[in-house]
Amino acid sequence: MRTLMFLIILALAGLVTSPVSAEIVSRSENAFTLKFEAPTRLGPTGVADAFSEISLWWDPAHSYTGDAANLSLDLTPRGCWCEAMPDGVLFDHGRVVSAVYGEIRLHAPFGPLRDMATRADLIVTWPLVDGVVTPTWTFIVEGPGVGALAEPVDGVIGGGFARWIAHMDARAAAL
């Protein structure tokens, strides 16, 4: 519910102009799956680049340093979703498992999931259907007791997805 309210606020503010679908697909005591989907005006060849520009769209409130400029994302296999800490250390938020045209898979145990999850996979796809690119994030999390975190994680990841869609739409408008 929080994610839906957040997305409505973003839409009203003009930051997201595409309809965003967000849902908790499944949940048990020890697992949950989230799915986010929305069309973008950006063509399929620009989607991966827009995803890698994480410092331009990730909410700085959901970083350890409070500054999204400290975030980076290397989309090569084993590449890091990292954050440069003030002491010079790179904090590893997640790792790219695979990156091929149309799909990026990451192992990404964000925040409290780092200590709880045995699996935390973010799957990013962007199929082109009838001339419209519709990016999707599927976040699959498993581990003892993680089901209780479905709603708060849904809010953070859903917010990230909405900001990414807005970023892509802004890139498309600038072309």
C-alpha atoms as a printed R data frame, in Angstrom:
    type eleno elety resid chain resno      x       y       z
1   ATOM     1    CA   MET     A     1  0.000   0.000   0.000
2   ATOM     2    CA   ARG     A     2  2.857   2.389   0.804
3   ATOM     3    CA   THR     A     3  4.339   1.780  -2.634
4   ATOM     4    CA   LEU     A     4  1.053   2.593  -4.316
5   ATOM     5    CA   MET     A     5  0.745   5.847  -2.353
6   ATOM     6    CA   PHE     A     6  4.366   6.737  -3.172
7   ATOM     7    CA   LEU     A     7  3.779   6.083  -6.879
8   ATOM     8    CA   ILE     A     8  0.597   8.171  -6.826
9   ATOM     9    CA   ILE     A     9  2.487  11.054  -5.203
10  ATOM    10    CA   LEU     A    10  5.257  10.768  -7.820
11  ATOM    11    CA   ALA     A    11  2.691  10.697 -10.614
12  ATOM    12    CA   LEU     A    12  0.901  13.761  -9.232
13  ATOM    13    CA   ALA     A    13  4.234  15.541  -8.985
14  ATOM    14    CA   GLY     A    14  4.871  14.732 -12.636
15  ATOM    15    CA   LEU     A    15  7.892  12.549 -11.882
16  ATOM    16    CA   VAL     A    16  6.232   9.405 -13.213
17  ATOM    17    CA   THR     A    17  4.001   9.802 -16.196
18  ATOM    18    CA   SER     A    18  3.704   6.114 -17.023
19  ATOM    19    CA   PRO     A    19  1.257   3.895 -15.145
20  ATOM    20    CA   VAL     A    20  3.242   1.736 -12.720
21  ATOM    21    CA   SER     A    21  2.049  -1.685 -11.644
22  ATOM    22    CA   ALA     A    22  3.414  -2.878  -8.305
23  ATOM    23    CA   GLU     A    23  2.509  -5.951  -6.324
24  ATOM    24    CA   ILE     A    24  3.631  -8.457  -3.761
25  ATOM    25    CA   VAL     A    25  3.270 -11.520  -5.997
26  ATOM    26    CA   SER     A    26  3.759 -14.034  -3.202
27  ATOM    27    CA   ARG     A    27  4.733 -14.120   0.450
28  ATOM    28    CA   SER     A    28  5.335 -16.718   3.107
29  ATOM    29    CA   GLU     A    29  7.121 -16.613   6.434
30  ATOM    30    CA   ASN     A    30 10.466 -17.260   4.736
31  ATOM    31    CA   ALA     A    31 10.101 -15.732   1.259
32  ATOM    32    CA   PHE     A    32  8.467 -13.074  -0.870
33  ATOM    33    CA   THR     A    33  8.416 -11.977  -4.487
34  ATOM    34    CA   LEU     A    34  7.770  -8.415  -5.632
35  ATOM    35    CA   LYS     A    35  7.007  -7.300  -9.169
36  ATOM    36    CA   PHE     A    36  7.037  -3.807 -10.664
37  ATOM    37    CA   GLU     A    37  6.117  -2.981 -14.253
38  ATOM    38    CA   ALA     A    38  5.573   0.185 -16.291
39  ATOM    39    CA   PRO     A    39  5.997   1.367 -19.851
40  ATOM    40    CA   THR     A    40  8.691   3.885 -20.704
41  ATOM    41    CA   ARG     A    41  9.127   6.253 -23.602
42  ATOM    42    CA   LEU     A    42 12.815   5.344 -23.838
43  ATOM    43    CA   GLY     A    43 13.768   2.928 -26.589
44  ATOM    44    CA   PRO     A    44 15.104  -0.517 -25.699
45  ATOM    45    CA   THR     A    45 18.727   0.331 -26.522
46  ATOM    46    CA   GLY     A    46 18.852   2.986 -23.782
47  ATOM    47    CA   VAL     A    47 17.362   0.982 -20.919
48  ATOM    48    CA   ALA     A    48 20.530  -0.700 -19.613
49  ATOM    49    CA   ASP     A    49 22.465   2.578 -19.737
50  ATOM    50    CA   ALA     A    50 19.682   4.313 -17.813
51  ATOM    51    CA   PHE     A    51 19.737   1.520 -15.234
52  ATOM    52    CA   SER     A    52 23.498   1.877 -14.783
53  ATOM    53    CA   GLU     A    53 23.073   5.623 -14.089
54  ATOM    54    CA   ILE     A    54 21.991   4.751 -10.570
55  ATOM    55    CA   SER     A    55 23.375   7.930  -9.033
56  ATOM    56    CA   LEU     A    56 20.847   9.893 -11.120
57  ATOM    57    CA   TRP     A    57 17.717   8.033 -10.029
58  ATOM    58    CA   TRP     A    58 18.223   6.144  -6.741
59  ATOM    59    CA   ASP     A    59 16.715   7.838  -3.678
60  ATOM    60    CA   PRO     A    60 19.654   9.126  -1.581
61  ATOM    61    CA   ALA     A    61 17.585   8.483   1.564
62  ATOM    62    CA   HIS     A    62 18.057   4.772   0.840
63  ATOM    63    CA   SER     A    63 21.837   4.883   0.803
64  ATOM    64    CA   TYR     A    64 24.283   4.694   3.690
65  ATOM    65    CA   THR     A    65 25.959   8.011   2.880
66  ATOM    66    CA   GLY     A    66 22.754   9.913   2.081
67  ATOM    67    CA   ASP     A    67 24.229  10.916  -1.287
68  ATOM    68    CA   ALA     A    68 23.233   9.062  -4.452
69  ATOM    69    CA   ALA     A    69 26.339  10.469  -6.167
70  ATOM    70    CA   ASN     A    70 28.298   7.887  -4.166
71  ATOM    71    CA   LEU     A    71 26.471   5.018  -5.899
72  ATOM    72    CA   SER     A    72 27.744   3.188  -8.956
73  ATOM    73    CA   LEU     A    73 26.586   0.165 -10.926
74  ATOM    74    CA   ASP     A    74 28.877  -1.865 -13.177
75  ATOM    75    CA   LEU     A    75 26.717  -4.018 -15.471
76  ATOM    76    CA   THR     A    76 29.417  -6.523 -16.353
77  ATOM    77    CA   PRO     A    77 29.144 -10.021 -14.821
78  ATOM    78    CA   ARG     A    78 30.229  -9.826 -11.153
79  ATOM    79    CA   GLY     A    79 29.983  -6.034 -11.465
80  ATOM    80    CA   CYS     A    80 29.153  -4.171  -8.285
81  ATOM    81    CA   TRP     A    81 26.175  -2.065  -7.212
82  ATOM    82    CA   CYS     A    82 28.489  -0.167  -4.871
83  ATOM    83    CA   GLU     A    83 28.537   2.860  -2.640
84  ATOM    84    CA   ALA     A    84 31.698   4.859  -1.944
85  ATOM    85    CA   MET     A    85 31.889   5.399   1.797
86  ATOM    86    CA   PRO     A    86 33.547   8.483   3.361
87  ATOM    87    CA   ASP     A    87 36.554   6.379   4.448
88  ATOM    88    CA   GLY     A    88 37.176   5.304   0.828
89  ATOM    89    CA   VAL     A    89 35.781   1.790   1.242
90  ATOM    90    CA   LEU     A    90 33.297   0.560  -1.382
91  ATOM    91    CA   PHE     A    91 30.214  -0.966   0.193
92  ATOM    92    CA   ASP     A    92 28.841  -3.807  -1.936
93  ATOM    93    CA   HIS     A    93 25.021  -3.594  -2.113
94  ATOM    94    CA   GLY     A    94 24.747  -6.226  -4.835
95  ATOM    95    CA   ARG     A    95 26.445  -8.045  -7.701
96  ATOM    96    CA   VAL     A    96 25.537  -8.537 -11.332
97  ATOM    97    CA   VAL     A    97 25.004 -12.237 -12.010
98  ATOM    98    CA   SER     A    98 24.365 -11.802 -15.734
99  ATOM    99    CA   ALA     A    99 23.709  -9.011 -18.194
100 ATOM   100    CA   VAL     A   100 22.445  -9.681 -21.694
101 ATOM   101    CA   TYR     A   101 20.367  -7.509 -23.984
102 ATOM   102    CA   GLY     A   102 16.890  -7.372 -22.492
103 ATOM   103    CA   GLU     A   103 17.755  -8.783 -19.047
104 ATOM   104    CA   ILE     A   104 19.988  -8.017 -16.082
105 ATOM   105    CA   ARG     A   105 20.139 -10.316 -13.064
106 ATOM   106    CA   LEU     A   106 21.593  -9.194  -9.768
107 ATOM   107    CA   HIS     A   107 22.155 -10.787  -6.395
108 ATOM   108    CA   ALA     A   108 21.124  -7.807  -4.270
109 ATOM   109    CA   PRO     A   109 20.533  -8.326  -0.537
110 ATOM   110    CA   PHE     A   110 19.791  -4.665   0.177
111 ATOM   111    CA   GLY     A   111 19.781  -3.207   3.691
112 ATOM   112    CA   PRO     A   112 18.502  -5.601   6.359
113 ATOM   113    CA   LEU     A   113 18.257  -8.430   3.825
114 ATOM   114    CA   ARG     A   114 22.064  -8.710   3.902
115 ATOM   115    CA   ASP     A   115 21.890 -10.440   7.282
116 ATOM   116    CA   MET     A   116 18.709 -12.435   6.637
117 ATOM   117    CA   ALA     A   117 18.375 -13.485   3.020
118 ATOM   118    CA   THR     A   118 19.762 -16.677   1.559
119 ATOM   119    CA   ARG     A   119 18.524 -15.422  -1.821
120 ATOM   120    CA   ALA     A   120 17.859 -11.850  -2.938
121 ATOM   121    CA   ASP     A   121 17.669 -11.733  -6.731
122 ATOM   122    CA   LEU     A   122 16.605  -8.679  -8.691
123 ATOM   123    CA   ILE     A   123 15.694  -9.512 -12.283
124 ATOM   124    CA   VAL     A   124 15.399  -6.527 -14.615
125 ATOM   125    CA   THR     A   125 13.809  -7.046 -18.027
126 ATOM   126    CA   TRP     A   126 12.593  -4.697 -20.742
127 ATOM   127    CA   PRO     A   127 10.611  -6.442 -23.447
128 ATOM   128    CA   LEU     A   128  9.494  -4.550 -26.517
129 ATOM   129    CA   VAL     A   129  5.857  -5.430 -27.218
130 ATOM   130    CA   ASP     A   130  3.922  -3.712 -29.987
131 ATOM   131    CA   GLY     A   131  6.504  -0.940 -30.073
132 ATOM   132    CA   VAL     A   132  6.357  -0.175 -26.337
133 ATOM   133    CA   VAL     A   133  9.194  -0.916 -23.921
134 ATOM   134    CA   THR     A   134  7.764  -2.163 -20.609
135 ATOM   135    CA   PRO     A   135 10.508  -2.621 -18.009
136 ATOM   136    CA   THR     A   136  9.870  -5.067 -15.190
137 ATOM   137    CA   TRP     A   137 11.658  -5.680 -11.926
138 ATOM   138    CA   THR     A   138 11.071  -8.983 -10.170
139 ATOM   139    CA   PHE     A   139 12.654  -9.212  -6.714
140 ATOM   140    CA   ILE     A   140 12.788 -12.709  -5.222
141 ATOM   141    CA   VAL     A   141 13.843 -12.941  -1.572
142 ATOM   142    CA   GLU     A   142 14.217 -16.073   0.545
143 ATOM   143    CA   GLY     A   143 15.557 -16.608   4.048
144 ATOM   144    CA   PRO     A   144 14.461 -17.246   7.622
145 ATOM   145    CA   GLY     A   145 11.801 -14.711   8.632
146 ATOM   146    CA   VAL     A   146 12.134 -12.444   5.574
147 ATOM   147    CA   GLY     A   147  8.403 -12.576   4.772
148 ATOM   148    CA   ALA     A   148  7.786  -9.973   7.480
149 ATOM   149    CA   LEU     A   149  9.853  -7.482   5.453
150 ATOM   150    CA   ALA     A   150  7.773  -7.705   2.264
151 ATOM   151    CA   GLU     A   151  5.938  -4.384   2.758
152 ATOM   152    CA   PRO     A   152  8.900  -2.195   3.738
153 ATOM   153    CA   VAL     A   153 11.081  -3.692   1.000
154 ATOM   154    CA   ASP     A   154  8.196  -3.218  -1.442
155 ATOM   155    CA   GLY     A   155  8.167   0.471  -0.566
156 ATOM   156    CA   VAL     A   156 11.895   0.989  -1.067
157 ATOM   157    CA   ILE     A   157 12.245  -1.107  -4.215
158 ATOM   158    CA   GLY     A   158  8.999   0.249  -5.668
159 ATOM   159    CA   GLY     A   159 10.227   3.776  -5.085
160 ATOM   160    CA   GLY     A   160 13.481   2.942  -6.853
161 ATOM   161    CA   PHE     A   161 11.584   1.468  -9.778
162 ATOM   162    CA   ALA     A   162  9.353   4.536 -10.100
163 ATOM   163    CA   ARG     A   163 12.368   6.859 -10.011
164 ATOM   164    CA   TRP     A   164 14.096   4.740 -12.686
165 ATOM   165    CA   ILE     A   165 11.036   4.916 -14.955
166 ATOM   166    CA   ALA     A   166 10.920   8.702 -14.446
167 ATOM   167    CA   HIS     A   167 14.644   8.888 -15.274
168 ATOM   168    CA   MET     A   168 14.137   6.918 -18.493
169 ATOM   169    CA   ASP     A   169 11.170   9.061 -19.511
170 ATOM   170    CA   ALA     A   170 13.239  12.202 -18.883
171 ATOM   171    CA   ARG     A   171 16.053  10.783 -21.040
172 ATOM   172    CA   ALA     A   172 13.548  10.008 -23.798
173 ATOM   173    CA   ALA     A   173 12.115  13.540 -23.630
174 ATOM   174    CA   ALA     A   174 15.634  15.005 -23.940
175 ATOM   175    CA   LEU     A   175 16.352  13.067 -27.159
